[in-house]
Short mmCIF file of C-alpha atoms in Angstrom, two decimals:
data_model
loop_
_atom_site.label_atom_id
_atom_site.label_comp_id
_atom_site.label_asym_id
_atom_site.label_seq_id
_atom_site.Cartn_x
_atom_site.Cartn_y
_atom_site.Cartn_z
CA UNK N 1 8.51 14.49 -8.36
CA UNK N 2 6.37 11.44 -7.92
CA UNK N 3 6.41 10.97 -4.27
CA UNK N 4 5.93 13.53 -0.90
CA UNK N 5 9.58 12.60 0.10
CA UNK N 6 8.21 11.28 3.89
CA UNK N 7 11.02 9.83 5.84
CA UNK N 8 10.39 8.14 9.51
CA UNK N 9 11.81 9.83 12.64
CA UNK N 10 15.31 7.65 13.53
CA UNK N 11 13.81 3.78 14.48
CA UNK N 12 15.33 3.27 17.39
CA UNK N 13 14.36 -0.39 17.05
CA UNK N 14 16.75 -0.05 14.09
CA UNK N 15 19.52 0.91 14.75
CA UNK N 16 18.22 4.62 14.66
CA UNK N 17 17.93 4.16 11.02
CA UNK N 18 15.61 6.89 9.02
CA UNK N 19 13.14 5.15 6.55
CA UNK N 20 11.23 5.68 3.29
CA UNK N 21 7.93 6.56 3.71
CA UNK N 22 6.45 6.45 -0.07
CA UNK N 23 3.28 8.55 -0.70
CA UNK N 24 2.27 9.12 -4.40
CA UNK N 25 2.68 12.82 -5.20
CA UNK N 26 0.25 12.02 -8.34
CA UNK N 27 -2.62 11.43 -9.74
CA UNK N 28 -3.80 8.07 -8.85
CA UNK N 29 -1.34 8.40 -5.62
CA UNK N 30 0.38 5.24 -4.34
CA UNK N 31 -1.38 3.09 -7.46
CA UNK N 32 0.69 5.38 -9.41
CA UNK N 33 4.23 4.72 -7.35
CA UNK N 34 3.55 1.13 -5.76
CA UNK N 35 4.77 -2.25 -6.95
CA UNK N 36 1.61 -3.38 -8.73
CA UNK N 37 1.20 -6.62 -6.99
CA UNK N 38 -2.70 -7.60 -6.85
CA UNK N 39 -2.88 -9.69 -3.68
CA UNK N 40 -6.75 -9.82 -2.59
CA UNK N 41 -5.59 -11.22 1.35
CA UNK N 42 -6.34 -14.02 3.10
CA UNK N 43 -9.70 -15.02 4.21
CA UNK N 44 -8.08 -14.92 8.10
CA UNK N 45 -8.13 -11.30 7.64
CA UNK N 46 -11.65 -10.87 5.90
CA UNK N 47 -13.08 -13.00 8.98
CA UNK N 48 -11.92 -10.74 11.66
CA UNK N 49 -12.94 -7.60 9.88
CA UNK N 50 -16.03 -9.66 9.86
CA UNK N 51 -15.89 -9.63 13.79
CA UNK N 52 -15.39 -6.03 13.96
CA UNK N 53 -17.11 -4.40 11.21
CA UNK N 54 -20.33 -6.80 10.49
CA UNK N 55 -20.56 -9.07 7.60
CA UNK N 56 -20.13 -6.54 4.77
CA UNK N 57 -16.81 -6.83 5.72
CA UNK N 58 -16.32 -10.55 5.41
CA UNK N 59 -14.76 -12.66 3.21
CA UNK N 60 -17.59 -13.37 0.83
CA UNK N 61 -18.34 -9.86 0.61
CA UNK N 62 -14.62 -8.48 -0.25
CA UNK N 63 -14.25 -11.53 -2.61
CA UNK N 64 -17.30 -10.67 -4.18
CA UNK N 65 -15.81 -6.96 -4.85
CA UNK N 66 -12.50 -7.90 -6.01
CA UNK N 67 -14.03 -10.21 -8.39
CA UNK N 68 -16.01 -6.99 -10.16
CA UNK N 69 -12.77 -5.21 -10.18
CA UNK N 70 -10.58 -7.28 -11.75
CA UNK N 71 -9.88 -8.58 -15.57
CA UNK N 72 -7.79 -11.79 -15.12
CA UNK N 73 -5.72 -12.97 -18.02
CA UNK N 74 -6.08 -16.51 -16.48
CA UNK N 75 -10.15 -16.13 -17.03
CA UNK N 76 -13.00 -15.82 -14.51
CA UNK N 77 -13.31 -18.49 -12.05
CA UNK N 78 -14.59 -18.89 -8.57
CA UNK N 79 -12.36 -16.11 -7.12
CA UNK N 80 -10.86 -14.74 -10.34
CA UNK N 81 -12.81 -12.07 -12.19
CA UNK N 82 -12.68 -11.88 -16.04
CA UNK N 83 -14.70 -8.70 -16.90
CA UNK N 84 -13.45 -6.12 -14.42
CA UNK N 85 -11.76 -3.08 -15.08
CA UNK N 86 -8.42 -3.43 -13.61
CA UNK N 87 -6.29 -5.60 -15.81
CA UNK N 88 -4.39 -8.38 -13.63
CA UNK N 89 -1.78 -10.82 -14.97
CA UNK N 90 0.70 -13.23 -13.90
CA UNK N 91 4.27 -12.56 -15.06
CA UNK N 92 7.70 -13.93 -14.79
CA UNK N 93 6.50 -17.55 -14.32
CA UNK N 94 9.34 -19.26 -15.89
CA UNK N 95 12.43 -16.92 -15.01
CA UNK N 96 14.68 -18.89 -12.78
CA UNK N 97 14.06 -16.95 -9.56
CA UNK N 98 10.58 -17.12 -9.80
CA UNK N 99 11.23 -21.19 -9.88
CA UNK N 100 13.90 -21.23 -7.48
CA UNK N 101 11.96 -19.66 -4.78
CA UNK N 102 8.86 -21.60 -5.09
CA UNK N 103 11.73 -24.72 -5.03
CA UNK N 104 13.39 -23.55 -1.99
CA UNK N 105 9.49 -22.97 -0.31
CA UNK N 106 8.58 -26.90 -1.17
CA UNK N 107 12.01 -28.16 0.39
CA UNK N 108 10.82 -26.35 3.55
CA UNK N 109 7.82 -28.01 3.53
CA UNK N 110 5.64 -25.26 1.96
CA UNK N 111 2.88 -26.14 -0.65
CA UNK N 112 3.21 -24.61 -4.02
CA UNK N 113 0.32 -22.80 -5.01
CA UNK N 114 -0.98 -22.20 -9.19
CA UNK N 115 -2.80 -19.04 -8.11
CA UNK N 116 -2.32 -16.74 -5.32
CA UNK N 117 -5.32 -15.08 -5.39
CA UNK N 118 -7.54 -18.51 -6.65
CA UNK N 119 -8.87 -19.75 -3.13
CA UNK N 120 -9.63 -18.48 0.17
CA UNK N 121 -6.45 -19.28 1.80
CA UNK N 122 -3.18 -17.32 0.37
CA UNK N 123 -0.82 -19.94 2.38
CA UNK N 124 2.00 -21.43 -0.04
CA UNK N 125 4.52 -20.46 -2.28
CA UNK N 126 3.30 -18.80 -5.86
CA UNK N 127 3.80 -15.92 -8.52
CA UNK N 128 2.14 -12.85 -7.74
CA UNK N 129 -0.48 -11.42 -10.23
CA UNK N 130 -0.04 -7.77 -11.44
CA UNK N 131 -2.27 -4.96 -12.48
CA UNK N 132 -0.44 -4.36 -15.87
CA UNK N 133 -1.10 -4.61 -19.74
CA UNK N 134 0.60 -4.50 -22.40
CA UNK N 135 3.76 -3.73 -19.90
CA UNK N 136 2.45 -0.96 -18.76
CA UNK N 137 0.97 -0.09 -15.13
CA UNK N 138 -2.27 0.45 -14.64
CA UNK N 139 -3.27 2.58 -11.91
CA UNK N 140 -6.11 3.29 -10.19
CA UNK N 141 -6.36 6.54 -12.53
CA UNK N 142 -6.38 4.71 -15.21
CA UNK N 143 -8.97 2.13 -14.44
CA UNK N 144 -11.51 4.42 -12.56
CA UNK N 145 -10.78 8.43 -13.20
CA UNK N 146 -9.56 8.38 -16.54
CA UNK N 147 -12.74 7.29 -18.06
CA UNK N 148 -14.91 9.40 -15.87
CA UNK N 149 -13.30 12.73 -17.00
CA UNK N 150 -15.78 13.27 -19.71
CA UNK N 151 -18.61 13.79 -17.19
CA UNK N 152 -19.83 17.22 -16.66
CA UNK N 153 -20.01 17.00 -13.10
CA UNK N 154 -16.30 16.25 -12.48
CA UNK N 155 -13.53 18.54 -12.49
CA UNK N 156 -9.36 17.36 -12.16
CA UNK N 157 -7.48 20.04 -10.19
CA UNK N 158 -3.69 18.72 -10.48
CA UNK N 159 -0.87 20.47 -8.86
CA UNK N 160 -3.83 21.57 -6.34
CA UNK N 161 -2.90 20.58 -2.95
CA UNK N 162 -5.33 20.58 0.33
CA UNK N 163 -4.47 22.38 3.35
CA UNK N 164 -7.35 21.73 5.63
CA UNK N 165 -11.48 20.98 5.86
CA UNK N 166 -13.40 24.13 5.76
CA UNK N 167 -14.97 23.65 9.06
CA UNK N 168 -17.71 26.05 9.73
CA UNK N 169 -20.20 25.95 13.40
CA UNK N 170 -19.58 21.86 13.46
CA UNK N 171 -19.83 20.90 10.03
CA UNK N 172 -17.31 20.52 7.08
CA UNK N 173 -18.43 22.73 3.97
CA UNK N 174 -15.30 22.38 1.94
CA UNK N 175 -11.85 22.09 1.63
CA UNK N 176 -9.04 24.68 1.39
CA UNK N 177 -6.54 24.23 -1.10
CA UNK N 178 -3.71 26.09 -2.75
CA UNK N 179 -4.63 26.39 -6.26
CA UNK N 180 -1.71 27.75 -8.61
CA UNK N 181 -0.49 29.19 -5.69
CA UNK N 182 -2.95 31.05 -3.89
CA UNK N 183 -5.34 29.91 -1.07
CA UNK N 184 -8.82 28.80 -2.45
CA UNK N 185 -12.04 27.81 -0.65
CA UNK N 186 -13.77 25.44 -2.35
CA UNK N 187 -17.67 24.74 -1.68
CA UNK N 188 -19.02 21.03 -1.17
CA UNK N 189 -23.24 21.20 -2.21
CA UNK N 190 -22.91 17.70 -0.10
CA UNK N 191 -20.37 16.09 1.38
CA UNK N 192 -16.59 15.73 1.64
CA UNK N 193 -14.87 12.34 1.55
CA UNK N 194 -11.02 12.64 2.58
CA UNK N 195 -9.27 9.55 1.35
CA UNK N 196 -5.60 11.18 1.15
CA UNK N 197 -4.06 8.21 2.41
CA UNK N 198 -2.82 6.52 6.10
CA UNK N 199 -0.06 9.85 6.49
CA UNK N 200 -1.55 12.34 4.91
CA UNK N 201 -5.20 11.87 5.85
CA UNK N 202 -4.59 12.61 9.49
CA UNK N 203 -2.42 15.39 8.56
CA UNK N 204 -5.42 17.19 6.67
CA UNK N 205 -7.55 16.08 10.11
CA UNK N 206 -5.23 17.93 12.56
CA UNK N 207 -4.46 20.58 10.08
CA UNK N 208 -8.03 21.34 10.45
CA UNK N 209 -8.48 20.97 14.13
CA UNK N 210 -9.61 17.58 14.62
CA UNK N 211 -6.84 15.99 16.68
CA UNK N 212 -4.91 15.90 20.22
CA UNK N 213 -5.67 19.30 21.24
CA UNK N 214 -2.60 20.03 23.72
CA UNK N 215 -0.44 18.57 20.48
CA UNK N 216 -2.47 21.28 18.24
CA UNK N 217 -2.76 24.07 20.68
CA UNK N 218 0.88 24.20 21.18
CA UNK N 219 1.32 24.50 17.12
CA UNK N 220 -1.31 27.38 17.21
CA UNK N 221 -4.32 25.46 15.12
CA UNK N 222 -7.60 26.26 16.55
CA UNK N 223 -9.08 23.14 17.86
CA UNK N 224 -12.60 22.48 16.44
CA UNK N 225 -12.74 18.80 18.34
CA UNK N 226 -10.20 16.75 20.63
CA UNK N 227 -9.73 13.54 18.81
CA UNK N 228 -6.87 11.97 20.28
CA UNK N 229 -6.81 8.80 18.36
CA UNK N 230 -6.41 10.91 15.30
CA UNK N 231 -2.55 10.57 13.96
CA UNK N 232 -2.33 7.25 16.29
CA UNK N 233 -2.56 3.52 15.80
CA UNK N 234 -0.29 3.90 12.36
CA UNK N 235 0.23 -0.07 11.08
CA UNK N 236 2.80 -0.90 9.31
CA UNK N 237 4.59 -3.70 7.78
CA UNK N 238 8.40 -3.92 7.75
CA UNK N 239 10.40 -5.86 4.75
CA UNK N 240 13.95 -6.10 4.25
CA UNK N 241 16.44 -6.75 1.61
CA UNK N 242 18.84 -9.89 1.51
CA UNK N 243 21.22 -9.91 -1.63
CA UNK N 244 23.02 -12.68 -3.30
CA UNK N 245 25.51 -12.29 -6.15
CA UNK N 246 24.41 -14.88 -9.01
CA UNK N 247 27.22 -17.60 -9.61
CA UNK N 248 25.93 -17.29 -13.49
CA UNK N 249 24.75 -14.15 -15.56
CA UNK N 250 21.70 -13.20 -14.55
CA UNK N 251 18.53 -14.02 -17.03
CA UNK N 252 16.47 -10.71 -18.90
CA UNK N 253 14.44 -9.04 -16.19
CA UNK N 254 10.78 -9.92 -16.71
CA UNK N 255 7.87 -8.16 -15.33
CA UNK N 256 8.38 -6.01 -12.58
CA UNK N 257 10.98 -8.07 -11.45
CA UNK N 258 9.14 -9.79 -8.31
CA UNK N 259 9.83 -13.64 -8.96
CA UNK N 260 8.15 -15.60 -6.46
CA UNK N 261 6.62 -15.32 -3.38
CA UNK N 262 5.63 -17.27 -0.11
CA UNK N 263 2.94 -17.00 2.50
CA UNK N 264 3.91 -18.95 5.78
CA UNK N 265 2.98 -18.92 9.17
CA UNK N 266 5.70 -18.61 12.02
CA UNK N 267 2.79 -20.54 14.43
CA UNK N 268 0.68 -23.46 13.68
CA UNK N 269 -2.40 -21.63 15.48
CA UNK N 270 -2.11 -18.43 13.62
CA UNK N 271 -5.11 -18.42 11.75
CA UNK N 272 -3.62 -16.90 8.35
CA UNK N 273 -0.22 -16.39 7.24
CA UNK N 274 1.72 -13.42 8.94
CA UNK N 275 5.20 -13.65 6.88
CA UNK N 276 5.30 -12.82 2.94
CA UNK N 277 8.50 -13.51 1.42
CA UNK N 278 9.23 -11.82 -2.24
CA UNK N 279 12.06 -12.76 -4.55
CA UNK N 280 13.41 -10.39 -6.71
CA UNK N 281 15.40 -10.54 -10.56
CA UNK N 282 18.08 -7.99 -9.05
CA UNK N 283 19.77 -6.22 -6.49
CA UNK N 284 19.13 -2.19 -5.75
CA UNK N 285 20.14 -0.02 -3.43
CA UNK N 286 23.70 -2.22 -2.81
CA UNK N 287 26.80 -0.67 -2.60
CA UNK N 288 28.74 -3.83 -3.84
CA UNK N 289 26.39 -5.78 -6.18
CA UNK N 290 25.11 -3.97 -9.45
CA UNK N 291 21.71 -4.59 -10.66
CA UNK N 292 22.02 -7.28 -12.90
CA UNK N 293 24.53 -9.02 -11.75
CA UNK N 294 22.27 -10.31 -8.45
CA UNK N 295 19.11 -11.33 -7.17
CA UNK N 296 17.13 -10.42 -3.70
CA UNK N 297 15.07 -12.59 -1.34
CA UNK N 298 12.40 -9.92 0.91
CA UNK N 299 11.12 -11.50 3.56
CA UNK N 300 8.61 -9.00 5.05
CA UNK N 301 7.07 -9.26 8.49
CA UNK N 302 3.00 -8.54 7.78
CA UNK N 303 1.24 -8.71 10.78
CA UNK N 304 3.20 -6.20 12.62
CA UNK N 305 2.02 -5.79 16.55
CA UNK N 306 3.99 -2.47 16.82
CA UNK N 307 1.84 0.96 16.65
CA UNK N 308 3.23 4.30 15.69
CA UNK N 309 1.73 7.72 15.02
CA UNK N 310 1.61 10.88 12.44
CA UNK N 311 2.59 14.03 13.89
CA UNK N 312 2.64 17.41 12.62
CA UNK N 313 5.88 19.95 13.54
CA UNK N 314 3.77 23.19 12.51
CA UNK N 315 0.97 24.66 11.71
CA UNK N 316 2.10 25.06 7.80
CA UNK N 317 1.04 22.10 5.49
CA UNK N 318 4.16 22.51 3.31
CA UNK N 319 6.35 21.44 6.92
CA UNK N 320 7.33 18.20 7.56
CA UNK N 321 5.51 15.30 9.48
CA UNK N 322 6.71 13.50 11.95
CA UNK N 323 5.75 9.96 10.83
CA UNK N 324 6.38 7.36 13.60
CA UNK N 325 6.06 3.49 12.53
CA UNK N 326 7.70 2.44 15.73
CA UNK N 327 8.98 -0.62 13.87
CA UNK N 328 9.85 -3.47 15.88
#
């Protein structure tokens, strides 16, 4: 009831496998479903932005903004921001996965790291920092939305999904939306600004005409503009699971259960890290190891050169997508 329910076509890079594709069905969307883990990036990434975007995009510039964002429990410092309003923390630091990952990352010849996000480069083994208090998550609803409902010119529609833009000679006046069950146009005095997401923003777009218009004239949607990069170019990263039964009883989960995690690079030129590896306080999802009795090492693959696409399979919103990764 928290998530759209996406699924991949069959990978055939994998085995034909079908795979999660988590979208937060809820306010605050995937801040409300994700892991929590506050990782800023490394300044390899900021710089080619930087290349393609201009230098708003740099690294001094996105620094800059994730410093006003965040509340560190570590304090402010040169990268760190201590008055923000999204909470961050380090947790788990002693639990013995945590310390046996960032062991096993030195013996490899990987520097450990005290803070992941305290210096330009996130290369190094570490704890990750997460946007939580008191135990709890905090989303992006919480930090931003929450404490703007009291304005007057801001209205919450929940359970209201969009279908499409209201698209009128050109120009987008609107959206259309199914409020409490019934088709609703709703009126912008201004502008629009879709930000549903990487699967469900170019779903909205071709719902609404903007797309490949042989893909959308064979569903029956009235073409407003041929886009064809619209649904292409989807980026993902791909992690996996490796389990290990503990020898020993396993320690009281702390956090969110991520203990550890490594930045590497798999070539010396590379000029950031492209592998993240995550430990983990248990196993799920095994067949043969319960939760507690186990711990996980995720090594995840984060600069992924394949490119996939979002599809639609109908003209009807509520139908599924077909949502291509093309992993591997």
């Amino acid at each position: 009831d928290t998530d759209w329910g996406n699924t991949t076509v069959p990978m055939a890079h994998l085995a034909n496998r079908v795979i999660p594709v988590p979208v937060g069905k809820i306010i605050g969307g995937g801040s409300s479903i994700n892991a929590m883990m506050w990782l800023r990036g490394d300044k390899a990434d900021f710089d080619e932005w930087e290349a393609l975007a201009g230098p708003n995009w740099g690294f001094r510039s996105i620094a800059e903004r994730f410093k006003k964002l965040e509340r560190y429990a570590g304090g402010e410092g040169p990268y760190r921001g201590g008055s923000g309003p999204i909470p961050t923390q380090t947790t788990a630091l002693s639990h013995p996965v945590t310390r046996a990952m960032i062991e096993a990352s030195k013996e490899q010849g990987i520097p450990e790291k005290s803070n992941i996000n305290g210096s330009e480069s996130m290369l190094g083994a570490s704890q990750t920092d997460h946007n939580i208090e008191n135990g709890r998550r905090v989303s992006a609803a919480h930090s931003f939305l929450l404490p703007a409902l009291s304005r007057s010119n801001l209205t919450l529609l929940s359970g209201t999904p969009v279908w499409r833009l209201d698209i009128a000679n050109g120009k987008c006046r609107g959206v259309v939306a199914n409020v409490g069950g019934q088709e609703r146009r709703i009126a912008a005095a201004k502008e629009v600004v879709l930000c549903a997401g990487a699967i469900h923003s170019p779903k909205i777009l071709m719902l609404s005409g903007l797309g490949p218009a042989d893909q959308l004239r064979k569903l029956g949607i009235p073409v407003v503009a041929d886009r064809p990069a619209i649904g292409e170019n989807l980026q993902d990263h791909v992690l996996t699971r490796i389990y290990f039964r503990s020898k020993t009883k396993m320690p009281a989960f702390e956090g969110t259960g991520v203990s550890g995690t490594t930045y590497l690079k798999t070539r010396a030129s590379l000029p950031g890290p492209d592998i993240q590896i995550l430990g983990r306080q248990n196993v799920f999802g095994s067949p043969d190891i319960k939760f507690d009795e186990g711990y996980a090492v995720m090594p995840g693959l984060m600069k992924a050169k394949s490119r996939g696409s979002v599809r639609l399979t109908a003209a009807d919103p509520t139908a599924r997508l077909l949502v291509d990764p093309n992993y591997l």
